[in-house]
Amino acid sequence: MRKSTVLLAAALLCACCGKNNKTDEATALLQQLRNTAKSGFLFGHHDDPVYGHTWYLDTNRSDVKEICGDMPALLSFDLGRIEFACGNENGFAAADTNLDKVPFDRMRREIIKHYENGGVITLSWHAANPITGGGSWDIGDSSVQTILRGGSNHEKFVQWLDNIAAFVNSIKTGKDVKVPIIFRPYHENSGHWFWWGAMHCTAEQYKELWAMTYERMQQKGATQLLYAYSPQDITDTGNYLERYPGDNIIDILGCDQYMFTDREEYIEKVNADLSAITELGETHNKVIAFTETGYEGIPDSAWWTGTLLPLIEKYPISYLVVWRNACDRPEHYYAPFNSQISVPDFLKFYTHPRTLFLNDIKNISTK
Ligand code: BMA
């Protein structure tokens, strides 16, 4: 073992039990993300291989690949509704689908395939409301309180976490290696639109939710996970840290920010977000990432190299994720597809040396 590896391993020992809390593959992924930021950032797309602007569950398809001949380096999927799936150690019924109708079975296969091809995976979780069983957007001021230890929905919520652990633990390669995954639950918590948002729980309750989640994953042996924290609309580093779950849990400092109609506002907000996480990444020795962004419908044909690239290239982010191309909502897409007006500009973005797609990373991957 080289000296640097020994130091890295020591830094990853669990604060509560003293055991190494990451698999070798998760440790390697974290190092890969650190190295990535020196040369560029991984391009990520949510649900990329499972549906696109005009198709659903075809195999070997990707709106991004159909434009540039290459897959995103990073694939993002969502666990929403895994709460109600029949999770067990042997996997999930093919009929179990997430909130956007992606079968968990298919998600697992795509994750394994992408990892074996040298790609990186992240999972978000639009968790159901634990009181009503409605969606993440079904807000209520006491939801978080009821799932913490001693709360009326604690047991139920722990079962939901166990479903997640069972699912991620079932995502293994042919060589029986658990695929390392960046887990990003309870996102955009600075806003009010999700039941875990800042208006609906105290900072202490929010942090306790994270600690409980982390500990349960550890107990269930889901040590292949890295953890990303991703609030939205950060004003400064102090504001970012108010609900930060802590350096012992979080591996990746992220932020979410979308462009709506006002370009100047987007630029201002992204600069505030990325400046804050750049500074915190240095002081806390963490990887940073732009965990969700995009411009719905991409109505600006030069958005990729005219707005996004110049805005982010000065920050050492390891990756960015643009959101999904919904097949059942024609206006809801964030990556271009054949004939979309921003395709020529996306191709310029694709060939830029700092944007990393699957072919760019598969040969330098640590696997
Ligand atoms: C939102 C929208 C929803 C979707 C959810 C989870 O931003 O795309 O339609 O259900 O993300 O993917």
Tab-separated table of C-alpha atoms and ligand atoms in Angstrom:
chain	number	residue	atom	x	y	z
A	1	MET	CA	0.000	0.000	0.000
A	2	ARG	CA	1.427	3.396	-0.917
A	3	LYS	CA	1.697	6.008	1.825
A	4	SER	CA	-1.016	8.165	0.277
A	5	THR	CA	-3.369	5.159	0.252
A	6	VAL	CA	-2.714	4.491	3.933
A	7	LEU	CA	-3.522	8.093	4.801
A	8	LEU	CA	-6.666	8.040	2.703
A	9	ALA	CA	-7.886	4.816	4.319
A	10	ALA	CA	-7.263	6.234	7.797
A	11	ALA	CA	-9.342	9.296	6.953
A	12	LEU	CA	-12.295	7.082	6.060
A	13	LEU	CA	-12.595	5.289	9.392
A	14	CYS	CA	-16.073	5.546	10.858
A	15	ALA	CA	-16.414	8.085	13.670
A	16	CYS	CA	-18.866	5.895	15.624
A	17	CYS	CA	-17.438	2.369	15.282
A	18	GLY	CA	-13.849	2.931	14.128
A	19	LYS	CA	-14.302	0.518	11.203
A	20	ASN	CA	-13.489	1.422	7.649
A	21	ASN	CA	-16.836	2.741	6.503
A	22	LYS	CA	-16.311	2.505	2.743
A	23	THR	CA	-15.682	-0.373	0.397
A	24	ASP	CA	-12.485	-0.260	-1.666
A	25	GLU	CA	-14.617	0.581	-4.709
A	26	ALA	CA	-16.279	3.524	-2.939
A	27	THR	CA	-12.877	4.767	-1.791
A	28	ALA	CA	-11.596	4.453	-5.359
A	29	LEU	CA	-14.618	6.339	-6.688
A	30	LEU	CA	-14.007	9.199	-4.282
A	31	GLN	CA	-10.397	9.368	-5.399
A	32	GLN	CA	-11.497	9.215	-9.030
A	33	LEU	CA	-13.790	12.206	-8.439
A	34	ARG	CA	-10.950	14.142	-6.815
A	35	ASN	CA	-8.691	13.421	-9.780
A	36	THR	CA	-11.427	14.295	-12.262
A	37	ALA	CA	-11.714	17.873	-11.048
A	38	LYS	CA	-8.114	18.484	-12.149
A	39	SER	CA	-8.967	17.866	-15.789
A	40	GLY	CA	-12.671	18.648	-16.109
A	41	PHE	CA	-16.086	17.455	-15.002
A	42	LEU	CA	-18.215	14.413	-15.719
A	43	PHE	CA	-21.374	15.126	-17.687
A	44	GLY	CA	-24.394	13.466	-16.071
A	45	HIS	CA	-27.982	12.957	-17.204
A	46	HIS	CA	-30.901	11.725	-15.117
A	47	ASP	CA	-32.599	8.504	-16.322
A	48	ASP	CA	-30.591	8.698	-19.553
A	49	PRO	CA	-30.708	5.018	-20.701
A	50	VAL	CA	-34.256	4.161	-19.569
A	51	TYR	CA	-36.370	6.700	-21.422
A	52	GLY	CA	-36.008	9.797	-23.584
A	53	HIS	CA	-38.016	12.573	-25.203
A	54	THR	CA	-39.999	10.199	-27.441
A	55	TRP	CA	-39.322	6.696	-26.084
A	56	TYR	CA	-39.785	4.625	-22.963
A	57	LEU	CA	-37.873	1.542	-21.795
A	58	ASP	CA	-36.299	0.759	-25.192
A	59	THR	CA	-32.941	-0.931	-24.757
A	60	ASN	CA	-29.557	0.455	-25.801
A	61	ARG	CA	-30.910	3.948	-26.285
A	62	SER	CA	-29.924	7.350	-24.935
A	63	ASP	CA	-30.966	10.772	-26.244
A	64	VAL	CA	-27.431	11.993	-25.502
A	65	LYS	CA	-25.717	9.113	-27.289
A	66	GLU	CA	-27.960	9.526	-30.318
A	67	ILE	CA	-26.556	13.038	-30.722
A	68	CYS	CA	-22.874	12.730	-29.892
A	69	GLY	CA	-22.183	8.992	-30.120
A	70	ASP	CA	-21.155	8.817	-26.479
A	71	MET	CA	-22.934	8.139	-23.211
A	72	PRO	CA	-22.905	10.565	-20.286
A	73	ALA	CA	-20.028	9.692	-17.930
A	74	LEU	CA	-22.436	9.800	-15.020
A	75	LEU	CA	-25.945	8.367	-14.803
A	76	SER	CA	-28.460	9.559	-12.252
A	77	PHE	CA	-31.580	7.648	-11.160
A	78	ASP	CA	-34.193	8.197	-8.464
A	79	LEU	CA	-35.350	5.834	-5.713
A	80	GLY	CA	-38.751	7.492	-5.152
A	81	ARG	CA	-41.418	4.845	-4.332
A	82	ILE	CA	-38.874	2.213	-3.340
A	83	GLU	CA	-40.609	2.789	-0.008
A	84	PHE	CA	-43.513	0.685	-1.321
A	85	ALA	CA	-41.513	-1.919	-3.240
A	86	CYS	CA	-41.192	-5.448	-1.926
A	87	GLY	CA	-37.505	-5.175	-1.264
A	88	ASN	CA	-35.606	-8.171	-0.012
A	89	GLU	CA	-32.108	-9.528	-0.265
A	90	ASN	CA	-32.921	-11.228	-3.563
A	91	GLY	CA	-33.967	-8.096	-5.354
A	92	PHE	CA	-37.180	-6.489	-6.452
A	93	ALA	CA	-40.165	-7.602	-8.436
A	94	ALA	CA	-39.964	-6.493	-12.050
A	95	ALA	CA	-43.293	-4.727	-11.576
A	96	ASP	CA	-41.903	-2.402	-8.928
A	97	THR	CA	-41.279	0.977	-10.514
A	98	ASN	CA	-40.095	4.329	-9.234
A	99	LEU	CA	-42.084	7.552	-9.286
A	100	ASP	CA	-41.200	8.112	-12.954
A	101	LYS	CA	-42.188	4.564	-13.957
A	102	VAL	CA	-38.650	3.172	-14.109
A	103	PRO	CA	-38.618	-0.484	-13.006
A	104	PHE	CA	-36.069	-0.995	-10.223
A	105	ASP	CA	-35.012	-4.178	-11.910
A	106	ARG	CA	-34.092	-2.291	-15.063
A	107	MET	CA	-32.420	0.455	-13.045
A	108	ARG	CA	-30.209	-2.147	-11.406
A	109	ARG	CA	-29.185	-3.611	-14.765
A	110	GLU	CA	-28.347	-0.189	-16.208
A	111	ILE	CA	-26.290	0.713	-13.144
A	112	ILE	CA	-24.236	-2.482	-13.349
A	113	LYS	CA	-23.709	-2.066	-17.091
A	114	HIS	CA	-22.637	1.560	-16.719
A	115	TYR	CA	-20.231	0.754	-13.893
A	116	GLU	CA	-18.710	-2.127	-15.831
A	117	ASN	CA	-18.252	0.270	-18.748
A	118	GLY	CA	-16.293	2.639	-16.486
A	119	GLY	CA	-19.112	5.076	-15.642
A	120	VAL	CA	-20.242	6.710	-12.407
A	121	ILE	CA	-23.712	6.475	-10.797
A	122	THR	CA	-25.715	8.704	-8.473
A	123	LEU	CA	-29.100	8.038	-6.846
A	124	SER	CA	-31.461	10.694	-5.534
A	125	TRP	CA	-34.546	9.919	-3.457
A	126	HIS	CA	-37.833	11.735	-3.905
A	127	ALA	CA	-39.135	10.061	-0.758
A	128	ALA	CA	-42.853	9.731	-0.095
A	129	ASN	CA	-44.385	11.715	2.708
A	130	PRO	CA	-44.179	9.395	5.724
A	131	ILE	CA	-47.474	10.585	7.192
A	132	THR	CA	-49.720	10.622	4.139
A	133	GLY	CA	-47.902	8.286	1.714
A	134	GLY	CA	-48.159	11.098	-0.866
A	135	GLY	CA	-45.162	12.443	-2.787
A	136	SER	CA	-42.160	14.452	-1.606
A	137	TRP	CA	-44.077	17.594	-2.491
A	138	ASP	CA	-46.840	16.702	-0.025
A	139	ILE	CA	-45.517	19.022	2.634
A	140	GLY	CA	-46.400	19.000	6.285
A	141	ASP	CA	-44.616	20.565	9.194
A	142	SER	CA	-44.280	17.496	11.375
A	143	SER	CA	-43.218	14.839	8.856
A	144	VAL	CA	-39.540	14.810	9.821
A	145	GLN	CA	-40.313	14.837	13.514
A	146	THR	CA	-42.479	11.701	13.195
A	147	ILE	CA	-39.739	9.605	11.606
A	148	LEU	CA	-36.931	10.398	14.030
A	149	ARG	CA	-36.240	8.050	16.941
A	150	GLY	CA	-39.289	7.984	19.219
A	151	GLY	CA	-41.575	9.347	16.475
A	152	SER	CA	-44.812	7.610	15.428
A	153	ASN	CA	-43.492	6.792	11.933
A	154	HIS	CA	-39.969	5.818	12.928
A	155	GLU	CA	-40.365	2.076	12.398
A	156	LYS	CA	-42.057	2.598	9.053
A	157	PHE	CA	-39.319	4.927	7.885
A	158	VAL	CA	-36.569	2.553	8.971
A	159	GLN	CA	-38.230	-0.093	6.787
A	160	TRP	CA	-38.069	2.376	3.880
A	161	LEU	CA	-34.358	2.830	4.536
A	162	ASP	CA	-33.974	-0.931	4.653
A	163	ASN	CA	-35.597	-1.165	1.219
A	164	ILE	CA	-32.936	1.215	-0.071
A	165	ALA	CA	-30.145	-0.765	1.579
A	166	ALA	CA	-31.524	-4.028	0.138
A	167	PHE	CA	-31.721	-2.479	-3.307
A	168	VAL	CA	-28.235	-0.970	-3.391
A	169	ASN	CA	-26.786	-4.134	-1.857
A	170	SER	CA	-28.372	-6.122	-4.683
A	171	ILE	CA	-26.525	-4.042	-7.303
A	172	LYS	CA	-23.472	-6.228	-7.821
A	173	THR	CA	-21.199	-7.007	-10.732
A	174	GLY	CA	-20.649	-10.512	-12.084
A	175	LYS	CA	-17.638	-10.658	-9.775
A	176	ASP	CA	-19.900	-10.060	-6.768
A	177	VAL	CA	-18.635	-6.502	-6.241
A	178	LYS	CA	-21.168	-4.011	-4.903
A	179	VAL	CA	-21.311	-1.081	-7.299
A	180	PRO	CA	-20.191	2.141	-5.589
A	181	ILE	CA	-22.928	4.768	-5.759
A	182	ILE	CA	-23.248	8.438	-4.837
A	183	PHE	CA	-26.398	8.623	-2.680
A	184	ARG	CA	-28.097	12.039	-2.563
A	185	PRO	CA	-31.201	11.967	-0.361
A	186	TYR	CA	-33.092	14.935	1.161
A	187	HIS	CA	-31.945	17.352	-1.539
A	188	GLU	CA	-32.918	21.002	-2.086
A	189	ASN	CA	-33.627	21.178	1.617
A	190	SER	CA	-33.086	24.926	1.770
A	191	GLY	CA	-36.349	25.305	-0.148
A	192	HIS	CA	-39.877	24.721	1.082
A	193	TRP	CA	-41.206	22.368	-1.629
A	194	PHE	CA	-40.218	19.025	-0.088
A	195	TRP	CA	-41.407	17.736	3.294
A	196	TRP	CA	-37.783	17.786	4.562
A	197	GLY	CA	-37.412	21.450	3.529
A	198	ALA	CA	-36.146	24.165	5.846
A	199	MET	CA	-39.623	25.500	6.607
A	200	HIS	CA	-40.837	22.106	7.799
A	201	CYS	CA	-38.176	20.978	10.273
A	202	THR	CA	-35.463	22.431	12.456
A	203	ALA	CA	-31.796	22.231	11.468
A	204	GLU	CA	-31.258	19.733	14.299
A	205	GLN	CA	-34.089	17.498	13.097
A	206	TYR	CA	-32.765	17.598	9.543
A	207	LYS	CA	-29.267	16.646	10.680
A	208	GLU	CA	-30.690	13.868	12.835
A	209	LEU	CA	-32.512	12.511	9.789
A	210	TRP	CA	-29.213	12.313	7.934
A	211	ALA	CA	-27.393	10.716	10.862
A	212	MET	CA	-30.147	8.122	11.207
A	213	THR	CA	-30.003	7.362	7.483
A	214	TYR	CA	-26.240	7.064	7.463
A	215	GLU	CA	-26.156	4.817	10.528
A	216	ARG	CA	-28.848	2.531	9.131
A	217	MET	CA	-26.963	2.149	5.853
A	218	GLN	CA	-23.825	1.299	7.811
A	219	GLN	CA	-25.707	-1.267	9.904
A	220	LYS	CA	-27.063	-2.838	6.729
A	221	GLY	CA	-23.582	-3.048	5.227
A	222	ALA	CA	-24.249	-0.519	2.474
A	223	THR	CA	-20.683	0.741	2.671
A	224	GLN	CA	-20.436	1.122	-1.087
A	225	LEU	CA	-22.191	4.502	-0.799
A	226	LEU	CA	-20.727	7.969	-0.996
A	227	TYR	CA	-22.990	10.760	0.278
A	228	ALA	CA	-23.771	14.032	-1.479
A	229	TYR	CA	-25.431	17.018	0.182
A	230	SER	CA	-27.235	19.351	-2.211
A	231	PRO	CA	-29.196	22.375	-1.028
A	232	GLN	CA	-30.404	25.053	-3.444
A	233	ASP	CA	-30.096	28.864	-3.430
A	234	ILE	CA	-27.057	29.148	-1.218
A	235	THR	CA	-26.160	32.676	-0.285
A	236	ASP	CA	-22.859	32.052	1.481
A	237	THR	CA	-20.798	29.406	3.262
A	238	GLY	CA	-22.477	30.051	6.626
A	239	ASN	CA	-25.865	29.511	5.095
A	240	TYR	CA	-24.632	26.296	3.423
A	241	LEU	CA	-23.424	24.902	6.742
A	242	GLU	CA	-26.603	25.630	8.733
A	243	ARG	CA	-28.094	22.226	7.918
A	244	TYR	CA	-24.933	20.449	6.797
A	245	PRO	CA	-24.989	16.856	8.128
A	246	GLY	CA	-21.262	16.901	8.937
A	247	ASP	CA	-17.891	15.956	7.520
A	248	ASN	CA	-18.093	12.454	8.999
A	249	ILE	CA	-21.119	11.682	6.794
A	250	ILE	CA	-20.847	13.814	3.662
A	251	ASP	CA	-18.309	13.113	0.906
A	252	ILE	CA	-19.506	15.502	-1.787
A	253	LEU	CA	-20.610	19.092	-1.371
A	254	GLY	CA	-23.204	19.790	-4.028
A	255	CYS	CA	-25.839	22.318	-4.964
A	256	ASP	CA	-28.876	22.370	-7.257
A	257	GLN	CA	-29.751	25.363	-9.407
A	258	TYR	CA	-31.896	25.609	-12.543
A	259	MET	CA	-32.200	28.306	-15.141
A	260	PHE	CA	-35.677	29.700	-15.652
A	261	THR	CA	-36.290	32.651	-17.936
A	262	ASP	CA	-33.840	35.081	-16.347
A	263	ARG	CA	-30.271	34.312	-17.488
A	264	GLU	CA	-28.665	36.970	-15.297
A	265	GLU	CA	-30.402	35.619	-12.223
A	266	TYR	CA	-29.180	32.080	-13.010
A	267	ILE	CA	-25.612	33.312	-13.475
A	268	GLU	CA	-25.719	35.228	-10.218
A	269	LYS	CA	-27.152	32.305	-8.260
A	270	VAL	CA	-24.802	29.701	-9.731
A	271	ASN	CA	-21.811	31.917	-8.978
A	272	ALA	CA	-22.986	32.269	-5.369
A	273	ASP	CA	-23.582	28.499	-5.050
A	274	LEU	CA	-20.361	27.352	-6.683
A	275	SER	CA	-18.186	29.971	-4.948
A	276	ALA	CA	-19.508	28.796	-1.580
A	277	ILE	CA	-18.932	25.095	-2.243
A	278	THR	CA	-15.527	25.765	-3.803
A	279	GLU	CA	-14.428	27.505	-0.623
A	280	LEU	CA	-15.964	24.830	1.596
A	281	GLY	CA	-14.502	22.060	-0.545
A	282	GLU	CA	-11.044	23.459	0.191
A	283	THR	CA	-11.530	24.035	3.897
A	284	HIS	CA	-13.340	20.720	4.488
A	285	ASN	CA	-11.240	18.743	1.987
A	286	LYS	CA	-14.306	17.563	0.054
A	287	VAL	CA	-15.183	16.885	-3.563
A	288	ILE	CA	-17.655	19.406	-5.014
A	289	ALA	CA	-20.310	18.918	-7.686
A	290	PHE	CA	-23.172	20.688	-9.462
A	291	THR	CA	-25.679	18.030	-8.456
A	292	GLU	CA	-28.635	19.260	-10.567
A	293	THR	CA	-28.967	21.909	-13.198
A	294	GLY	CA	-30.478	22.605	-16.601
A	295	TYR	CA	-32.796	24.799	-18.614
A	296	GLU	CA	-36.153	23.151	-19.254
A	297	GLY	CA	-36.833	22.798	-22.982
A	298	ILE	CA	-33.414	24.400	-23.754
A	299	PRO	CA	-34.983	27.285	-25.705
A	300	ASP	CA	-31.587	28.996	-26.139
A	301	SER	CA	-29.743	27.262	-29.008
A	302	ALA	CA	-26.346	28.358	-27.616
A	303	TRP	CA	-27.013	27.606	-23.940
A	304	TRP	CA	-24.343	24.935	-23.471
A	305	THR	CA	-21.324	26.954	-24.519
A	306	GLY	CA	-22.864	30.418	-24.253
A	307	THR	CA	-24.136	30.183	-20.673
A	308	LEU	CA	-23.381	26.930	-18.843
A	309	LEU	CA	-19.755	26.269	-19.751
A	310	PRO	CA	-18.292	29.745	-19.175
A	311	LEU	CA	-20.214	29.937	-15.926
A	312	ILE	CA	-18.966	26.705	-14.373
A	313	GLU	CA	-15.531	26.127	-15.845
A	314	LYS	CA	-13.789	28.311	-13.270
A	315	TYR	CA	-14.964	26.063	-10.415
A	316	PRO	CA	-13.374	22.661	-9.594
A	317	ILE	CA	-16.586	20.623	-9.813
A	318	SER	CA	-16.153	16.890	-10.417
A	319	TYR	CA	-19.478	16.453	-12.146
A	320	LEU	CA	-22.780	18.008	-13.100
A	321	VAL	CA	-26.179	16.457	-13.701
A	322	VAL	CA	-28.871	17.743	-16.036
A	323	TRP	CA	-32.362	16.473	-15.272
A	324	ARG	CA	-34.542	14.051	-17.196
A	325	ASN	CA	-36.071	13.995	-20.682
A	326	ALA	CA	-39.611	12.985	-19.758
A	327	CYS	CA	-41.356	10.953	-22.447
A	328	ASP	CA	-44.829	11.813	-21.185
A	329	ARG	CA	-44.295	15.585	-20.842
A	330	PRO	CA	-43.059	16.954	-24.199
A	331	GLU	CA	-41.830	20.253	-22.727
A	332	HIS	CA	-39.975	18.616	-19.805
A	333	TYR	CA	-36.441	17.863	-21.007
A	334	TYR	CA	-32.966	19.069	-20.081
A	335	ALA	CA	-30.653	17.268	-22.526
A	336	PRO	CA	-31.028	17.724	-26.267
A	337	PHE	CA	-32.284	14.945	-28.558
A	338	ASN	CA	-32.175	14.591	-32.338
A	339	SER	CA	-33.496	17.772	-34.012
A	340	GLN	CA	-33.624	19.812	-30.779
A	341	ILE	CA	-32.360	23.354	-31.467
A	342	SER	CA	-29.342	23.196	-29.156
A	343	VAL	CA	-27.805	20.064	-30.750
A	344	PRO	CA	-25.018	21.892	-32.681
A	345	ASP	CA	-24.023	23.798	-29.563
A	346	PHE	CA	-24.183	20.646	-27.438
A	347	LEU	CA	-21.719	19.045	-29.855
A	348	LYS	CA	-19.345	21.967	-29.234
A	349	PHE	CA	-19.834	21.417	-25.504
A	350	TYR	CA	-19.183	17.696	-26.002
A	351	THR	CA	-15.852	18.280	-27.757
A	352	HIS	CA	-14.637	20.835	-25.219
A	353	PRO	CA	-11.654	19.368	-23.328
A	354	ARG	CA	-13.196	19.920	-19.894
A	355	THR	CA	-16.464	18.063	-20.524
A	356	LEU	CA	-16.002	14.362	-19.790
A	357	PHE	CA	-18.284	11.716	-21.280
A	358	LEU	CA	-18.067	7.935	-20.919
A	359	ASN	CA	-15.393	7.414	-23.593
A	360	ASP	CA	-13.234	10.069	-21.923
A	361	ILE	CA	-13.180	8.273	-18.595
A	362	LYS	CA	-13.457	4.582	-19.348
A	363	ASN	CA	-9.753	4.248	-20.098
A	364	ILE	CA	-8.594	6.137	-17.029
A	365	SER	CA	-11.032	4.521	-14.613
A	366	THR	CA	-9.630	2.696	-11.591
A	367	LYS	CA	-11.640	-0.475	-12.200
B	1	BMA	C1	-38.941	16.528	-10.943
B	1	BMA	C2	-39.765	16.344	-12.196
B	1	BMA	C3	-40.831	15.326	-11.865
B	1	BMA	C4	-40.162	14.028	-11.395
B	1	BMA	C5	-39.198	14.282	-10.257
B	1	BMA	C6	-38.420	13.067	-9.867
B	1	BMA	O1	-38.011	17.531	-11.099
B	1	BMA	O2	-38.963	15.905	-13.258
B	1	BMA	O3	-41.615	15.089	-13.011
B	1	BMA	O4	-41.132	13.095	-11.001
B	1	BMA	O5	-38.294	15.303	-10.638
B	1	BMA	O6	-37.648	12.574	-10.920
